[in-house]
Coordinates of C-alpha atoms in Angstrom, one line a residue:
X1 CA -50.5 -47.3 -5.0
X2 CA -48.4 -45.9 -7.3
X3 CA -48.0 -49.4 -9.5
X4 CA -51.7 -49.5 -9.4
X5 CA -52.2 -45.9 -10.7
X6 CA -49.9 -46.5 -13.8
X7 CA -51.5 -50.2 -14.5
X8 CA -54.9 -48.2 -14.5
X9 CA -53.7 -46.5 -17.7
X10 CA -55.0 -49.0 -19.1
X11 CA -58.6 -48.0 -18.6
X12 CA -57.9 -45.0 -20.1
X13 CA -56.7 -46.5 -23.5
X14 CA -52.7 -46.9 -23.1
X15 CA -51.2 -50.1 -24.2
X16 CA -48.1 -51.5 -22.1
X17 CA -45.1 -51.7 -24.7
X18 CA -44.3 -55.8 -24.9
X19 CA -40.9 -54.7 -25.7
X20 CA -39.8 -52.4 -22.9
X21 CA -42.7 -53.1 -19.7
X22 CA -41.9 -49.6 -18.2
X23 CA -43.3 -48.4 -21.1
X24 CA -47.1 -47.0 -22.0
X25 CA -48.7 -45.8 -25.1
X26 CA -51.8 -44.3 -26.1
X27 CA -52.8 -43.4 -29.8
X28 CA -55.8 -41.7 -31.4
X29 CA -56.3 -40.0 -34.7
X30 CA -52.9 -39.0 -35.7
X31 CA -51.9 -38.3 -32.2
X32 CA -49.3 -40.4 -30.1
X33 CA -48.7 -40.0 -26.1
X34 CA -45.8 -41.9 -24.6
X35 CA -45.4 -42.0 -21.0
X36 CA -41.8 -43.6 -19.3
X37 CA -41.9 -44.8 -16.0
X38 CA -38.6 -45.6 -13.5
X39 CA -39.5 -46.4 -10.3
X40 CA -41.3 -42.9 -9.4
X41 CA -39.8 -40.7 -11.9
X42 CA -42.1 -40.5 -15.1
X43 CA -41.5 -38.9 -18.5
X44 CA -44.3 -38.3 -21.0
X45 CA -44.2 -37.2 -23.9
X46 CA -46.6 -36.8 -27.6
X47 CA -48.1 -34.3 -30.0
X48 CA -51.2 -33.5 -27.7
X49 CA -51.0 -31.3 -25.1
X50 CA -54.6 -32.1 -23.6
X51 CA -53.8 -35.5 -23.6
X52 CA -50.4 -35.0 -21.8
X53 CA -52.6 -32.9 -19.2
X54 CA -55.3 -35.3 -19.0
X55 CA -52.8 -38.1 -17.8
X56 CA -51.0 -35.8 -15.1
X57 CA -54.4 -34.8 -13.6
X58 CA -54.5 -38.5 -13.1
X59 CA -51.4 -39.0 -11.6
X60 CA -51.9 -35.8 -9.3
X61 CA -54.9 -37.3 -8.2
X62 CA -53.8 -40.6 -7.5
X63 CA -50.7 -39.7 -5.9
X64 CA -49.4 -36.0 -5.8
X65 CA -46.9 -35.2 -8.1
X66 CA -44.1 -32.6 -9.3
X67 CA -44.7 -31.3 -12.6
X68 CA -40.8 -30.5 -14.0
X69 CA -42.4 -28.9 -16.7
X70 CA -40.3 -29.8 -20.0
X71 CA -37.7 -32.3 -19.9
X72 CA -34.2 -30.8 -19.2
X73 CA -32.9 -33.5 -16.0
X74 CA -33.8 -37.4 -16.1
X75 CA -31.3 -40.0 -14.0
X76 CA -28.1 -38.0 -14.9
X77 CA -29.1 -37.5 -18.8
X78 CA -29.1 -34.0 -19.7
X79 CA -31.6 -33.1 -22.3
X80 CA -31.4 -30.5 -24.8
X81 CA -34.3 -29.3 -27.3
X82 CA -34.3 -27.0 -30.4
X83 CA -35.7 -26.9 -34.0
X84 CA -33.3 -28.8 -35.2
X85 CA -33.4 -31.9 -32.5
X86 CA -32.4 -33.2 -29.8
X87 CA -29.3 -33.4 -27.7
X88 CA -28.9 -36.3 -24.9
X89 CA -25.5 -35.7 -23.3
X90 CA -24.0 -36.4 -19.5
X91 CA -21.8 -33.0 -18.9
X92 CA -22.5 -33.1 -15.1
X93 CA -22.5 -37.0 -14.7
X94 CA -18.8 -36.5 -16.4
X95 CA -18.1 -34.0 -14.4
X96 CA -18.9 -34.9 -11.2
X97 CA -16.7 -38.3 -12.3
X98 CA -13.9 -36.2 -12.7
X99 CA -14.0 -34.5 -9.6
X100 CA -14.4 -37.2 -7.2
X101 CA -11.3 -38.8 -9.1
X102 CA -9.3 -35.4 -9.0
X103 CA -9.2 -34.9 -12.3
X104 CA -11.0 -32.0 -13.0
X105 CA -7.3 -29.7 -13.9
X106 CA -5.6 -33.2 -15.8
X107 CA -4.3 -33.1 -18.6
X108 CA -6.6 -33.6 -21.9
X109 CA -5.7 -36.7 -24.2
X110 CA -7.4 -37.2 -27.0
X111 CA -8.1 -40.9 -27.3
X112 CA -9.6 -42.7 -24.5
X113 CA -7.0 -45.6 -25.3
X114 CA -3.7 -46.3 -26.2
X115 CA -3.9 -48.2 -29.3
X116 CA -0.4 -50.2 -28.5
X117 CA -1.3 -51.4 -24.9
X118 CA -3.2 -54.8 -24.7
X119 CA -4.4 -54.7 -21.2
X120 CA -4.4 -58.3 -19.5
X121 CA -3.8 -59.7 -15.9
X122 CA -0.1 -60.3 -15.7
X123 CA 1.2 -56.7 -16.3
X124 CA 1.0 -54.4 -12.7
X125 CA 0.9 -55.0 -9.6
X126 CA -2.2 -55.9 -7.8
X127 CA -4.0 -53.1 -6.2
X128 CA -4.3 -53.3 -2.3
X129 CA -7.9 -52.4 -2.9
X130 CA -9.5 -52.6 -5.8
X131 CA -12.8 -50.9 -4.5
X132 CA -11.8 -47.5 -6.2
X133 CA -10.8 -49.0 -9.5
X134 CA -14.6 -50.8 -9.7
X135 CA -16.6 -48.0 -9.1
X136 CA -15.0 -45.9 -11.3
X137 CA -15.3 -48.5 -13.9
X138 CA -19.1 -48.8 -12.8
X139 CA -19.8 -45.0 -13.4
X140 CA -17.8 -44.8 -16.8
X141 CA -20.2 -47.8 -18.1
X142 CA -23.0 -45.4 -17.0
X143 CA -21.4 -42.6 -19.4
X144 CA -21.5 -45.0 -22.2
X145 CA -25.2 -44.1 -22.5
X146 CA -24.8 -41.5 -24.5
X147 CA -21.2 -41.5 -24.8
X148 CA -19.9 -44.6 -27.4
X149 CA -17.0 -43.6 -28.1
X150 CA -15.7 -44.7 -24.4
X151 CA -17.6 -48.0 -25.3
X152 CA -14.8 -49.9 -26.0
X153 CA -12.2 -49.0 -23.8
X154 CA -14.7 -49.3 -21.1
X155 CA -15.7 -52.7 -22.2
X156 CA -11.8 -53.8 -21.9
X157 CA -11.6 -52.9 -18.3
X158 CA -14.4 -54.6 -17.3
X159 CA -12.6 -57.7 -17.8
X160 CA -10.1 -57.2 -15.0
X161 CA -12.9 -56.3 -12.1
X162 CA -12.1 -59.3 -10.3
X163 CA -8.4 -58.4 -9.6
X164 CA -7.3 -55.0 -11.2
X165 CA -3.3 -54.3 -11.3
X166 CA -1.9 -50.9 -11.7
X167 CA -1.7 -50.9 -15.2
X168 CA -5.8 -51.6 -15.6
X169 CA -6.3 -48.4 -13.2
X170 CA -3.4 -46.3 -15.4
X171 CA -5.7 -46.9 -18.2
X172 CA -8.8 -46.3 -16.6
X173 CA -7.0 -42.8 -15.4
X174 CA -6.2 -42.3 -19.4
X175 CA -9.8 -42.8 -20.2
X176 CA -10.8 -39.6 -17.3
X177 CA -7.8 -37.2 -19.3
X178 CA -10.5 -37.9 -22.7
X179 CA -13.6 -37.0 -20.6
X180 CA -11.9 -34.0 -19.8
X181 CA -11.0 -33.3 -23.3
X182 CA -15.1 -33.5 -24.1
X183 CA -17.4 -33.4 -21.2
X184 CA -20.1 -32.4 -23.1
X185 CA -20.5 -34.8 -25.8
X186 CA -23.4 -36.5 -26.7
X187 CA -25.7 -38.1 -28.6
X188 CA -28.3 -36.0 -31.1
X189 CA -31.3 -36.9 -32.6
X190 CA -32.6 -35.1 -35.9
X191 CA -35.7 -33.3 -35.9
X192 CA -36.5 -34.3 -39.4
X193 CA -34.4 -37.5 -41.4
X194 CA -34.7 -40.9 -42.9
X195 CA -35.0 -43.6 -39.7
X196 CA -32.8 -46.4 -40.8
X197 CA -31.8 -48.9 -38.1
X198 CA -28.3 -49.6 -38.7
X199 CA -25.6 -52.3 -36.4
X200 CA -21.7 -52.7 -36.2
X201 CA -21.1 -56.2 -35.0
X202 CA -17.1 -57.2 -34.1
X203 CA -15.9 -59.6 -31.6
X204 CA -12.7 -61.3 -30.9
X205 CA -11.1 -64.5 -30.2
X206 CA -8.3 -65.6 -28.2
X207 CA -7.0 -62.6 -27.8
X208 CA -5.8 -62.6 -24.3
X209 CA -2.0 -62.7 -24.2
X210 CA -2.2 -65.0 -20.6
X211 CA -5.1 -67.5 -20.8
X212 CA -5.3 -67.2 -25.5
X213 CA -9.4 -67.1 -24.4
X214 CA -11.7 -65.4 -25.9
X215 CA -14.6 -62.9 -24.1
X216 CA -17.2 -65.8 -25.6
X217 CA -17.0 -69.1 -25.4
X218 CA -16.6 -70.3 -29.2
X219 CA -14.1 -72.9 -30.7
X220 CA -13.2 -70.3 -33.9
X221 CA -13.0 -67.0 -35.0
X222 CA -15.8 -67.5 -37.2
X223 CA -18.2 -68.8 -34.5
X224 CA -17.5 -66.0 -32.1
X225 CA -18.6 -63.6 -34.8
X226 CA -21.6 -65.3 -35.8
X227 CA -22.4 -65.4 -31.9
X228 CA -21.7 -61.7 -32.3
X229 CA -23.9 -61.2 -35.0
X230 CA -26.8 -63.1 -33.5
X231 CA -26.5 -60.9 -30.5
X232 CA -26.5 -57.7 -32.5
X233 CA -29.5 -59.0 -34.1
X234 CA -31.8 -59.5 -31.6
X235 CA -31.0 -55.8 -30.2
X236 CA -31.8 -54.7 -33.5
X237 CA -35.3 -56.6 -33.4
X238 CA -35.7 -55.3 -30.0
X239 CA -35.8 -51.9 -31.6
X240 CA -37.8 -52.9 -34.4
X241 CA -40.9 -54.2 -32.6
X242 CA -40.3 -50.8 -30.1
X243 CA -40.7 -49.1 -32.8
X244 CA -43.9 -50.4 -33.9
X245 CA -45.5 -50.0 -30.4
X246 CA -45.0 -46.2 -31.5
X247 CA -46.2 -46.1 -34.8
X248 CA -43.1 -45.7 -36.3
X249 CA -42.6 -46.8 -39.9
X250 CA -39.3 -48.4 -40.4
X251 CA -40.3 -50.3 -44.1
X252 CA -36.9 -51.4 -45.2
X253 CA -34.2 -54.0 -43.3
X254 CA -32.1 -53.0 -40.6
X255 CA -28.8 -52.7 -42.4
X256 CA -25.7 -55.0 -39.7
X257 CA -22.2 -54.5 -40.4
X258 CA -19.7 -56.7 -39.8
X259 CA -15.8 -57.8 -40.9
X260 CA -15.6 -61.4 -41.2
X261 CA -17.1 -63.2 -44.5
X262 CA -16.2 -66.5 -42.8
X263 CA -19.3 -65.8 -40.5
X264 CA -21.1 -64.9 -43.5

């Protein structure tokens, strides 16, 4: 019932996003409603107010509903509005990480890496059970959402799920001591700027001290970049047609930066 009461949107003049399927928009005159759906958690959003109310008289009716009122809470993003944006950040989400770990009272470090360690599988011993060491990776990859700057440390102990050694879990511990440093970063979005899509592409190859392979299959360094870049790319188009489900004018390229002129 609920499936069929958001694919009736459609008789009421939303389009289904082809980009994102979760995703419905209505537009009319110079107004835009947007309305987000994840599993039975829905977020709408737009610059009229009897539209918005119109579509969760609907909903009420269809199937009752709890109106949150505005947006503060949404699957462990913490949303903050103002003038001047707004501020997407996981301060409980951290949080909560940290205390389950017992590392709410650690010691702060200030990078969530060592720059000098190259984590591989032959330094550490194996851990008896390795359980602990994936969720935690799991729930820091969740941070990531509106936390990059744990992006790439995260990224490098994902490699070791399979069978993680003491040293992968030391670093992983190293990575909670920075979350505790800045619980409350985040992400925010500018009320009023230029929208330019822009890309950092990088990738390695044969880096791995035991096996000399590489995270992608490639048979150079100048392939696994252009893999790189391909990949980047098609995120970046992603966003591109997104935004012109919404109306949004983005006229000039997306700008992709990158370090290797053999891949250019």
């Amino acid at each position: 019932m609920v499936l069929k009461a958001y694919f009736n949107l459609l008789s009421f003049g939303y389009t289904q996003s082809s980009s994102d399927h979760s995703l419905f928009f209505k537009h009319y005159n110079d107004s835009i409603t947007a309305l987000l759906v994840y599993v039975n958690d829905v977020i709408l959003a737009g610059n009229n107010l009897q539209e918005i109310d119109h579509v969760k008289a609907y909903l009420d009716a269809a199937f009752k509903i709890k109106d949150l009122h505005d947006l503060k809470f949404f699957l462990g993003l913490e949303v903050a509005c103002s003038k001047h944006g707004i501020t997407l950040y996981q301060c409980k989400y951290a949080l909560d990480i940290l205390s389950d770990a017992g590392y709410l009272a650690c010691k702060p470090t200030t990078t969530p890496m060592d720059s000098f360690v190259k984590l591989s599988n032959i330094v550490g011993d194996f851990l008896s059970d390795p359980t602990y060491y994936r969720r935690l990776v799991g729930r820091l990859l969740y941070l990531t959402s509106t936390r990059l700057d744990l992006s790439f440390a995260v990224q490098q102990l994902s490699q070791f799920l399979d069978k993680p050694t003491s040293a992968h879990l030391q670093a992983a511990n190293r990575v909670l001591c920075y979350v505790k440093s800045c619980p409350a970063y985040g992400l925010f979005f500018l009320a009023s700027s230029n929208l330019t899509l822009k890309a950092f592409s990088d990738s390695d190859w044969a880096r791995c001290p035991a096996t000399r392979k590489s995270i992608t299959v490639s048979e150079s360094s100048s392939e696994v970049q252009y893999r790189a870049l391909a990949s980047t790319t098609c995120e970046l188009q992603w966003l591109h047609y997104l935004l012109q489900d919404l109306h949004v004018l983005h006229s000039h390229p997306a700008l992709l930066f990158y370090d290797n002129k053999s891949a250019l």
